[in-house]
Amino acid sequence: MAIIETEATLHEAHRDNHTHRDVNGGWLRPAVFGAMDGLVSNLALMTGVAGGAISRQGIILTGLAGLAAGAFSMAAGEYTSVASQRELVEAELDVERRELRKHPEDEERELAALYEARGVEPALAREVARQLSRDPEQALEIHAREELGVDPGDLPSPMVAAVSSFGAFALGALLPLLPYLLGGRVLWPAVLVALVGLFLCGAVVARVTARTWWFSGLRQLALGGAAAAVTYALGNLFGIAVG
């Protein structure tokens, strides 16, 4: 009885600790990349023009233009990229679907060979392949996973990627603009807000990727701060040269 209870406890603990994050979702990468890119690029853009002694109105206009241009560019790029990837996968799935329809025996033997290569006994591999090949849609799903490394029912959505990227970039790009939109006339509040935003973004990403939150936050803070410092210096240099 004690052994049975111990096994039941282990199985319950295994279920509690064996859940996985969604690593194939179509929203996480564009959202994270968009937010980071919006923060860094607009902060760098604004510090660059501020270094060139541009007026408050000029900085606001530059920031708004950077927000709009970057958000639309990110959305269009993500949509095209994900749509192209999806179309390629769907084309390969069509090839596999035709092969399953025209040469089902060959595809069944191919699946059995894959299982044998992974250490399954030949007779058992053939039987498993035979049973799994009864349903054409199930067979397609298995062949796609084994040969292409994709799940036909879980392909990324171009629209989800585009909307996620657009919204995240716009939100990130808005942060350094907020102090100016609220009446600020100096650069340091915008830099402070943007750097805090970068740190928080890095910390939030760490919650998803299981990295240390402070390391991820400090990494984004350092990268964004370095970009802002370089563009400010260049803006100051070019402003003096032009002036």
PDB file of C-alpha atoms in Angstrom:
ATOM      1  CA  MET A   1       0.000   0.000   0.000  1.00  0.00           C
ATOM      2  CA  ALA A   2       2.836   2.388   0.877  1.00  0.00           C
ATOM      3  CA  ILE A   3       4.495   1.700  -2.482  1.00  0.00           C
ATOM      4  CA  ILE A   4       1.262   2.431  -4.342  1.00  0.00           C
ATOM      5  CA  GLU A   5       0.782   5.668  -2.408  1.00  0.00           C
ATOM      6  CA  THR A   6       4.372   6.705  -3.122  1.00  0.00           C
ATOM      7  CA  GLU A   7       3.943   6.060  -6.856  1.00  0.00           C
ATOM      8  CA  ALA A   8       0.684   8.003  -6.872  1.00  0.00           C
ATOM      9  CA  THR A   9       2.427  10.899  -5.133  1.00  0.00           C
ATOM     10  CA  LEU A  10       5.258  10.831  -7.643  1.00  0.00           C
ATOM     11  CA  HIS A  11       2.846  10.776 -10.550  1.00  0.00           C
ATOM     12  CA  GLU A  12       0.935  13.721  -9.109  1.00  0.00           C
ATOM     13  CA  ALA A  13       4.178  15.651  -8.558  1.00  0.00           C
ATOM     14  CA  HIS A  14       5.253  14.843 -12.088  1.00  0.00           C
ATOM     15  CA  ARG A  15       2.011  16.247 -13.495  1.00  0.00           C
ATOM     16  CA  ASP A  16       2.361  19.397 -11.389  1.00  0.00           C
ATOM     17  CA  ASN A  17       5.919  20.055 -12.560  1.00  0.00           C
ATOM     18  CA  HIS A  18       5.761  18.853 -16.129  1.00  0.00           C
ATOM     19  CA  THR A  19       3.783  21.581 -17.826  1.00  0.00           C
ATOM     20  CA  HIS A  20       5.535  23.412 -20.639  1.00  0.00           C
ATOM     21  CA  ARG A  21       5.360  26.964 -21.872  1.00  0.00           C
ATOM     22  CA  ASP A  22       3.945  27.692 -25.310  1.00  0.00           C
ATOM     23  CA  VAL A  23       7.106  27.907 -27.414  1.00  0.00           C
ATOM     24  CA  ASN A  24       5.385  27.915 -30.800  1.00  0.00           C
ATOM     25  CA  GLY A  25       2.904  30.770 -30.311  1.00  0.00           C
ATOM     26  CA  GLY A  26       2.797  33.420 -32.984  1.00  0.00           C
ATOM     27  CA  TRP A  27       2.517  36.385 -30.594  1.00  0.00           C
ATOM     28  CA  LEU A  28       5.405  36.155 -28.112  1.00  0.00           C
ATOM     29  CA  ARG A  29       8.408  36.806 -30.343  1.00  0.00           C
ATOM     30  CA  PRO A  30       6.938  39.743 -32.307  1.00  0.00           C
ATOM     31  CA  ALA A  31       5.476  41.281 -29.134  1.00  0.00           C
ATOM     32  CA  VAL A  32       8.755  41.087 -27.223  1.00  0.00           C
ATOM     33  CA  PHE A  33      10.842  42.165 -30.195  1.00  0.00           C
ATOM     34  CA  GLY A  34       8.411  44.975 -30.993  1.00  0.00           C
ATOM     35  CA  ALA A  35       8.395  46.399 -27.457  1.00  0.00           C
ATOM     36  CA  MET A  36      12.170  46.289 -27.158  1.00  0.00           C
ATOM     37  CA  ASP A  37      12.672  47.729 -30.622  1.00  0.00           C
ATOM     38  CA  GLY A  38      10.157  50.489 -30.003  1.00  0.00           C
ATOM     39  CA  LEU A  39      11.835  51.523 -26.778  1.00  0.00           C
ATOM     40  CA  VAL A  40      15.394  51.385 -28.037  1.00  0.00           C
ATOM     41  CA  SER A  41      14.860  52.848 -31.505  1.00  0.00           C
ATOM     42  CA  ASN A  42      12.635  55.741 -30.437  1.00  0.00           C
ATOM     43  CA  LEU A  43      14.795  56.523 -27.418  1.00  0.00           C
ATOM     44  CA  ALA A  44      17.881  56.533 -29.631  1.00  0.00           C
ATOM     45  CA  LEU A  45      16.107  58.643 -32.253  1.00  0.00           C
ATOM     46  CA  MET A  46      14.945  61.210 -29.729  1.00  0.00           C
ATOM     47  CA  THR A  47      18.281  61.439 -27.929  1.00  0.00           C
ATOM     48  CA  GLY A  48      19.989  61.863 -31.276  1.00  0.00           C
ATOM     49  CA  VAL A  49      17.909  64.891 -32.240  1.00  0.00           C
ATOM     50  CA  ALA A  50      18.082  66.223 -28.678  1.00  0.00           C
ATOM     51  CA  GLY A  51      21.866  66.022 -28.892  1.00  0.00           C
ATOM     52  CA  GLY A  52      21.628  68.168 -31.986  1.00  0.00           C
ATOM     53  CA  ALA A  53      19.860  70.898 -29.954  1.00  0.00           C
ATOM     54  CA  ILE A  54      16.486  70.383 -31.657  1.00  0.00           C
ATOM     55  CA  SER A  55      13.520  72.145 -30.009  1.00  0.00           C
ATOM     56  CA  ARG A  56      10.921  70.404 -27.821  1.00  0.00           C
ATOM     57  CA  GLN A  57       8.422  70.476 -30.698  1.00  0.00           C
ATOM     58  CA  GLY A  58      10.997  68.958 -33.013  1.00  0.00           C
ATOM     59  CA  ILE A  59      11.723  66.157 -30.544  1.00  0.00           C
ATOM     60  CA  ILE A  60       8.016  65.383 -30.141  1.00  0.00           C
ATOM     61  CA  LEU A  61       7.478  65.368 -33.903  1.00  0.00           C
ATOM     62  CA  THR A  62      10.500  63.119 -34.355  1.00  0.00           C
ATOM     63  CA  GLY A  63       9.263  60.741 -31.670  1.00  0.00           C
ATOM     64  CA  LEU A  64       5.756  60.543 -33.121  1.00  0.00           C
ATOM     65  CA  ALA A  65       7.127  59.975 -36.612  1.00  0.00           C
ATOM     66  CA  GLY A  66       9.430  57.267 -35.300  1.00  0.00           C
ATOM     67  CA  LEU A  67       6.545  55.611 -33.477  1.00  0.00           C
ATOM     68  CA  ALA A  68       4.261  55.562 -36.522  1.00  0.00           C
ATOM     69  CA  ALA A  69       6.920  54.570 -39.045  1.00  0.00           C
ATOM     70  CA  GLY A  70       8.410  51.890 -36.834  1.00  0.00           C
ATOM     71  CA  ALA A  71       5.086  50.359 -35.795  1.00  0.00           C
ATOM     72  CA  PHE A  72       3.818  50.076 -39.383  1.00  0.00           C
ATOM     73  CA  SER A  73       7.178  48.793 -40.588  1.00  0.00           C
ATOM     74  CA  MET A  74       7.341  46.149 -37.859  1.00  0.00           C
ATOM     75  CA  ALA A  75       3.760  45.028 -38.517  1.00  0.00           C
ATOM     76  CA  ALA A  76       4.295  44.777 -42.265  1.00  0.00           C
ATOM     77  CA  GLY A  77       7.580  42.931 -41.832  1.00  0.00           C
ATOM     78  CA  GLU A  78       6.160  40.451 -39.331  1.00  0.00           C
ATOM     79  CA  TYR A  79       3.074  39.809 -41.447  1.00  0.00           C
ATOM     80  CA  THR A  80       5.140  39.159 -44.572  1.00  0.00           C
ATOM     81  CA  SER A  81       7.656  37.004 -42.721  1.00  0.00           C
ATOM     82  CA  VAL A  82       5.112  34.830 -40.909  1.00  0.00           C
ATOM     83  CA  ALA A  83       2.830  34.586 -43.956  1.00  0.00           C
ATOM     84  CA  SER A  84       5.740  33.451 -46.138  1.00  0.00           C
ATOM     85  CA  GLN A  85       6.793  30.880 -43.556  1.00  0.00           C
ATOM     86  CA  ARG A  86       3.227  29.603 -43.226  1.00  0.00           C
ATOM     87  CA  GLU A  87       2.783  29.366 -47.004  1.00  0.00           C
ATOM     88  CA  LEU A  88       6.001  27.379 -47.284  1.00  0.00           C
ATOM     89  CA  VAL A  89       4.875  24.951 -44.582  1.00  0.00           C
ATOM     90  CA  GLU A  90       1.432  24.591 -46.168  1.00  0.00           C
ATOM     91  CA  ALA A  91       3.038  23.844 -49.527  1.00  0.00           C
ATOM     92  CA  GLU A  92       5.127  21.097 -47.946  1.00  0.00           C
ATOM     93  CA  LEU A  93       2.041  19.741 -46.186  1.00  0.00           C
ATOM     94  CA  ASP A  94       0.288  19.550 -49.549  1.00  0.00           C
ATOM     95  CA  VAL A  95       3.212  17.520 -50.896  1.00  0.00           C
ATOM     96  CA  GLU A  96       2.976  15.157 -47.926  1.00  0.00           C
ATOM     97  CA  ARG A  97      -0.800  14.920 -48.275  1.00  0.00           C
ATOM     98  CA  ARG A  98      -0.468  13.910 -51.948  1.00  0.00           C
ATOM     99  CA  GLU A  99       2.148  11.298 -51.103  1.00  0.00           C
ATOM    100  CA  LEU A 100      -0.076   9.819 -48.416  1.00  0.00           C
ATOM    101  CA  ARG A 101      -2.936   9.590 -50.915  1.00  0.00           C
ATOM    102  CA  LYS A 102      -0.891   8.177 -53.820  1.00  0.00           C
ATOM    103  CA  HIS A 103       1.617   5.991 -51.959  1.00  0.00           C
ATOM    104  CA  PRO A 104       0.179   5.103 -48.549  1.00  0.00           C
ATOM    105  CA  GLU A 105       2.228   1.902 -48.220  1.00  0.00           C
ATOM    106  CA  ASP A 106       5.496   3.698 -48.888  1.00  0.00           C
ATOM    107  CA  GLU A 107       4.610   6.401 -46.367  1.00  0.00           C
ATOM    108  CA  GLU A 108       3.711   3.769 -43.791  1.00  0.00           C
ATOM    109  CA  ARG A 109       7.068   2.039 -44.301  1.00  0.00           C
ATOM    110  CA  GLU A 110       8.793   5.418 -44.048  1.00  0.00           C
ATOM    111  CA  LEU A 111       7.115   6.082 -40.721  1.00  0.00           C
ATOM    112  CA  ALA A 112       8.050   2.635 -39.445  1.00  0.00           C
ATOM    113  CA  ALA A 113      11.663   3.268 -40.463  1.00  0.00           C
ATOM    114  CA  LEU A 114      11.666   6.516 -38.483  1.00  0.00           C
ATOM    115  CA  TYR A 115      10.546   4.689 -35.353  1.00  0.00           C
ATOM    116  CA  GLU A 116      13.075   1.935 -35.918  1.00  0.00           C
ATOM    117  CA  ALA A 117      15.828   4.568 -36.206  1.00  0.00           C
ATOM    118  CA  ARG A 118      14.776   5.788 -32.766  1.00  0.00           C
ATOM    119  CA  GLY A 119      15.219   2.378 -31.206  1.00  0.00           C
ATOM    120  CA  VAL A 120      11.779   0.798 -31.549  1.00  0.00           C
ATOM    121  CA  GLU A 121      11.812  -2.909 -32.399  1.00  0.00           C
ATOM    122  CA  PRO A 122      11.084  -3.464 -36.127  1.00  0.00           C
ATOM    123  CA  ALA A 123       7.899  -5.480 -35.633  1.00  0.00           C
ATOM    124  CA  LEU A 124       6.513  -3.036 -33.123  1.00  0.00           C
ATOM    125  CA  ALA A 125       7.508  -0.066 -35.301  1.00  0.00           C
ATOM    126  CA  ARG A 126       5.632  -1.541 -38.256  1.00  0.00           C
ATOM    127  CA  GLU A 127       2.554  -2.182 -36.129  1.00  0.00           C
ATOM    128  CA  VAL A 128       2.578   1.326 -34.664  1.00  0.00           C
ATOM    129  CA  ALA A 129       2.981   2.832 -38.147  1.00  0.00           C
ATOM    130  CA  ARG A 130       0.129   0.678 -39.445  1.00  0.00           C
ATOM    131  CA  GLN A 131      -2.256   1.740 -36.710  1.00  0.00           C
ATOM    132  CA  LEU A 132      -1.327   5.401 -36.914  1.00  0.00           C
ATOM    133  CA  SER A 133      -1.760   5.408 -40.693  1.00  0.00           C
ATOM    134  CA  ARG A 134      -5.424   4.356 -40.542  1.00  0.00           C
ATOM    135  CA  ASP A 135      -6.605   7.959 -40.271  1.00  0.00           C
ATOM    136  CA  PRO A 136      -5.220  10.098 -43.164  1.00  0.00           C
ATOM    137  CA  GLU A 137      -5.339  13.330 -41.127  1.00  0.00           C
ATOM    138  CA  GLN A 138      -3.610  11.730 -38.177  1.00  0.00           C
ATOM    139  CA  ALA A 139      -1.022  10.255 -40.514  1.00  0.00           C
ATOM    140  CA  LEU A 140      -0.419  13.690 -42.052  1.00  0.00           C
ATOM    141  CA  GLU A 141       0.019  15.242 -38.616  1.00  0.00           C
ATOM    142  CA  ILE A 142       2.520  12.595 -37.556  1.00  0.00           C
ATOM    143  CA  HIS A 143       4.523  12.780 -40.792  1.00  0.00           C
ATOM    144  CA  ALA A 144       4.587  16.574 -40.538  1.00  0.00           C
ATOM    145  CA  ARG A 145       5.920  16.425 -36.996  1.00  0.00           C
ATOM    146  CA  GLU A 146       8.460  13.728 -37.738  1.00  0.00           C
ATOM    147  CA  GLU A 147       9.707  14.995 -41.109  1.00  0.00           C
ATOM    148  CA  LEU A 148       9.063  18.751 -41.050  1.00  0.00           C
ATOM    149  CA  GLY A 149       9.090  19.437 -37.322  1.00  0.00           C
ATOM    150  CA  VAL A 150       5.770  21.321 -37.449  1.00  0.00           C
ATOM    151  CA  ASP A 151       2.252  20.816 -36.117  1.00  0.00           C
ATOM    152  CA  PRO A 152      -0.288  21.382 -38.918  1.00  0.00           C
ATOM    153  CA  GLY A 153      -2.890  22.523 -36.400  1.00  0.00           C
ATOM    154  CA  ASP A 154      -0.635  25.021 -34.667  1.00  0.00           C
ATOM    155  CA  LEU A 155       0.838  27.164 -37.433  1.00  0.00           C
ATOM    156  CA  PRO A 156       1.554  30.813 -36.506  1.00  0.00           C
ATOM    157  CA  SER A 157      -0.955  33.430 -37.627  1.00  0.00           C
ATOM    158  CA  PRO A 158       0.410  36.328 -39.734  1.00  0.00           C
ATOM    159  CA  MET A 159      -2.314  38.649 -38.441  1.00  0.00           C
ATOM    160  CA  VAL A 160      -1.596  37.820 -34.799  1.00  0.00           C
ATOM    161  CA  ALA A 161       2.106  38.423 -35.383  1.00  0.00           C
ATOM    162  CA  ALA A 162       1.448  41.739 -37.157  1.00  0.00           C
ATOM    163  CA  VAL A 163      -0.983  43.081 -34.563  1.00  0.00           C
ATOM    164  CA  SER A 164       1.239  41.977 -31.673  1.00  0.00           C
ATOM    165  CA  SER A 165       4.259  43.603 -33.260  1.00  0.00           C
ATOM    166  CA  PHE A 166       2.414  46.848 -34.083  1.00  0.00           C
ATOM    167  CA  GLY A 167       0.914  47.248 -30.616  1.00  0.00           C
ATOM    168  CA  ALA A 168       4.077  46.332 -28.753  1.00  0.00           C
ATOM    169  CA  PHE A 169       6.278  48.643 -30.837  1.00  0.00           C
ATOM    170  CA  ALA A 170       3.845  51.553 -30.444  1.00  0.00           C
ATOM    171  CA  LEU A 171       3.671  51.033 -26.678  1.00  0.00           C
ATOM    172  CA  GLY A 172       7.432  50.825 -26.348  1.00  0.00           C
ATOM    173  CA  ALA A 173       8.017  53.859 -28.572  1.00  0.00           C
ATOM    174  CA  LEU A 174       5.450  55.877 -26.604  1.00  0.00           C
ATOM    175  CA  LEU A 175       7.289  55.599 -23.283  1.00  0.00           C
ATOM    176  CA  PRO A 176      10.163  58.022 -24.035  1.00  0.00           C
ATOM    177  CA  LEU A 177       7.621  60.408 -25.581  1.00  0.00           C
ATOM    178  CA  LEU A 178       5.378  60.594 -22.515  1.00  0.00           C
ATOM    179  CA  PRO A 179       7.401  63.153 -20.517  1.00  0.00           C
ATOM    180  CA  TYR A 180       7.474  65.531 -23.505  1.00  0.00           C
ATOM    181  CA  LEU A 181       3.767  65.008 -24.229  1.00  0.00           C
ATOM    182  CA  LEU A 182       3.029  65.829 -20.587  1.00  0.00           C
ATOM    183  CA  GLY A 183       4.884  69.121 -20.813  1.00  0.00           C
ATOM    184  CA  GLY A 184       8.500  68.170 -20.195  1.00  0.00           C
ATOM    185  CA  ARG A 185      11.200  70.269 -21.826  1.00  0.00           C
ATOM    186  CA  VAL A 186      14.398  68.421 -20.925  1.00  0.00           C
ATOM    187  CA  LEU A 187      15.700  65.044 -22.044  1.00  0.00           C
ATOM    188  CA  TRP A 188      16.531  63.257 -18.811  1.00  0.00           C
ATOM    189  CA  PRO A 189      12.925  62.327 -17.783  1.00  0.00           C
ATOM    190  CA  ALA A 190      12.379  60.696 -21.172  1.00  0.00           C
ATOM    191  CA  VAL A 191      15.624  58.746 -20.818  1.00  0.00           C
ATOM    192  CA  LEU A 192      14.730  57.700 -17.276  1.00  0.00           C
ATOM    193  CA  VAL A 193      11.250  56.485 -18.253  1.00  0.00           C
ATOM    194  CA  ALA A 194      12.626  54.588 -21.250  1.00  0.00           C
ATOM    195  CA  LEU A 195      15.383  52.909 -19.238  1.00  0.00           C
ATOM    196  CA  VAL A 196      12.931  51.865 -16.534  1.00  0.00           C
ATOM    197  CA  GLY A 197      10.689  50.500 -19.294  1.00  0.00           C
ATOM    198  CA  LEU A 198      13.591  48.553 -20.780  1.00  0.00           C
ATOM    199  CA  PHE A 199      14.432  47.033 -17.415  1.00  0.00           C
ATOM    200  CA  LEU A 200      10.800  46.062 -16.811  1.00  0.00           C
ATOM    201  CA  CYS A 201      10.484  44.563 -20.304  1.00  0.00           C
ATOM    202  CA  GLY A 202      13.576  42.473 -19.711  1.00  0.00           C
ATOM    203  CA  ALA A 203      12.254  41.350 -16.330  1.00  0.00           C
ATOM    204  CA  VAL A 204       8.870  40.407 -17.837  1.00  0.00           C
ATOM    205  CA  VAL A 205      10.551  38.422 -20.605  1.00  0.00           C
ATOM    206  CA  ALA A 206      12.492  36.542 -17.939  1.00  0.00           C
ATOM    207  CA  ARG A 207       9.183  35.415 -16.432  1.00  0.00           C
ATOM    208  CA  VAL A 208       8.394  33.688 -19.720  1.00  0.00           C
ATOM    209  CA  THR A 209      11.838  32.330 -20.565  1.00  0.00           C
ATOM    210  CA  ALA A 210      12.737  31.316 -16.969  1.00  0.00           C
ATOM    211  CA  ARG A 211      15.916  33.394 -16.968  1.00  0.00           C
ATOM    212  CA  THR A 212      16.923  35.468 -13.949  1.00  0.00           C
ATOM    213  CA  TRP A 213      14.726  38.590 -13.969  1.00  0.00           C
ATOM    214  CA  TRP A 214      17.426  41.008 -12.832  1.00  0.00           C
ATOM    215  CA  PHE A 215      19.946  39.744 -15.394  1.00  0.00           C
ATOM    216  CA  SER A 216      17.478  40.016 -18.260  1.00  0.00           C
ATOM    217  CA  GLY A 217      16.367  43.460 -17.072  1.00  0.00           C
ATOM    218  CA  LEU A 218      19.902  44.777 -16.696  1.00  0.00           C
ATOM    219  CA  ARG A 219      20.874  43.411 -20.093  1.00  0.00           C
ATOM    220  CA  GLN A 220      18.074  45.335 -21.809  1.00  0.00           C
ATOM    221  CA  LEU A 221      18.869  48.407 -19.724  1.00  0.00           C
ATOM    222  CA  ALA A 222      22.524  48.304 -20.773  1.00  0.00           C
ATOM    223  CA  LEU A 223      21.758  47.804 -24.461  1.00  0.00           C
ATOM    224  CA  GLY A 224      19.185  50.602 -24.566  1.00  0.00           C
ATOM    225  CA  GLY A 225      21.369  52.955 -22.550  1.00  0.00           C
ATOM    226  CA  ALA A 226      24.342  52.337 -24.824  1.00  0.00           C
ATOM    227  CA  ALA A 227      22.254  53.032 -27.939  1.00  0.00           C
ATOM    228  CA  ALA A 228      20.900  56.271 -26.441  1.00  0.00           C
ATOM    229  CA  ALA A 229      24.365  57.436 -25.377  1.00  0.00           C
ATOM    230  CA  VAL A 230      25.885  56.789 -28.796  1.00  0.00           C
ATOM    231  CA  THR A 231      23.108  58.535 -30.728  1.00  0.00           C
ATOM    232  CA  TYR A 232      23.158  61.498 -28.340  1.00  0.00           C
ATOM    233  CA  ALA A 233      26.894  61.884 -28.874  1.00  0.00           C
ATOM    234  CA  LEU A 234      26.485  61.635 -32.637  1.00  0.00           C
ATOM    235  CA  GLY A 235      23.623  64.134 -32.601  1.00  0.00           C
ATOM    236  CA  ASN A 236      25.694  66.520 -30.528  1.00  0.00           C
ATOM    237  CA  LEU A 237      28.665  66.092 -32.839  1.00  0.00           C
ATOM    238  CA  PHE A 238      26.678  66.601 -36.021  1.00  0.00           C
ATOM    239  CA  GLY A 239      24.750  69.484 -34.479  1.00  0.00           C
ATOM    240  CA  ILE A 240      27.964  71.306 -33.701  1.00  0.00           C
ATOM    241  CA  ALA A 241      29.384  70.544 -37.134  1.00  0.00           C
ATOM    242  CA  VAL A 242      26.253  71.761 -38.927  1.00  0.00           C
ATOM    243  CA  GLY A 243      25.923  74.778 -36.671  1.00  0.00           C
TER     244      GLY A 243
END
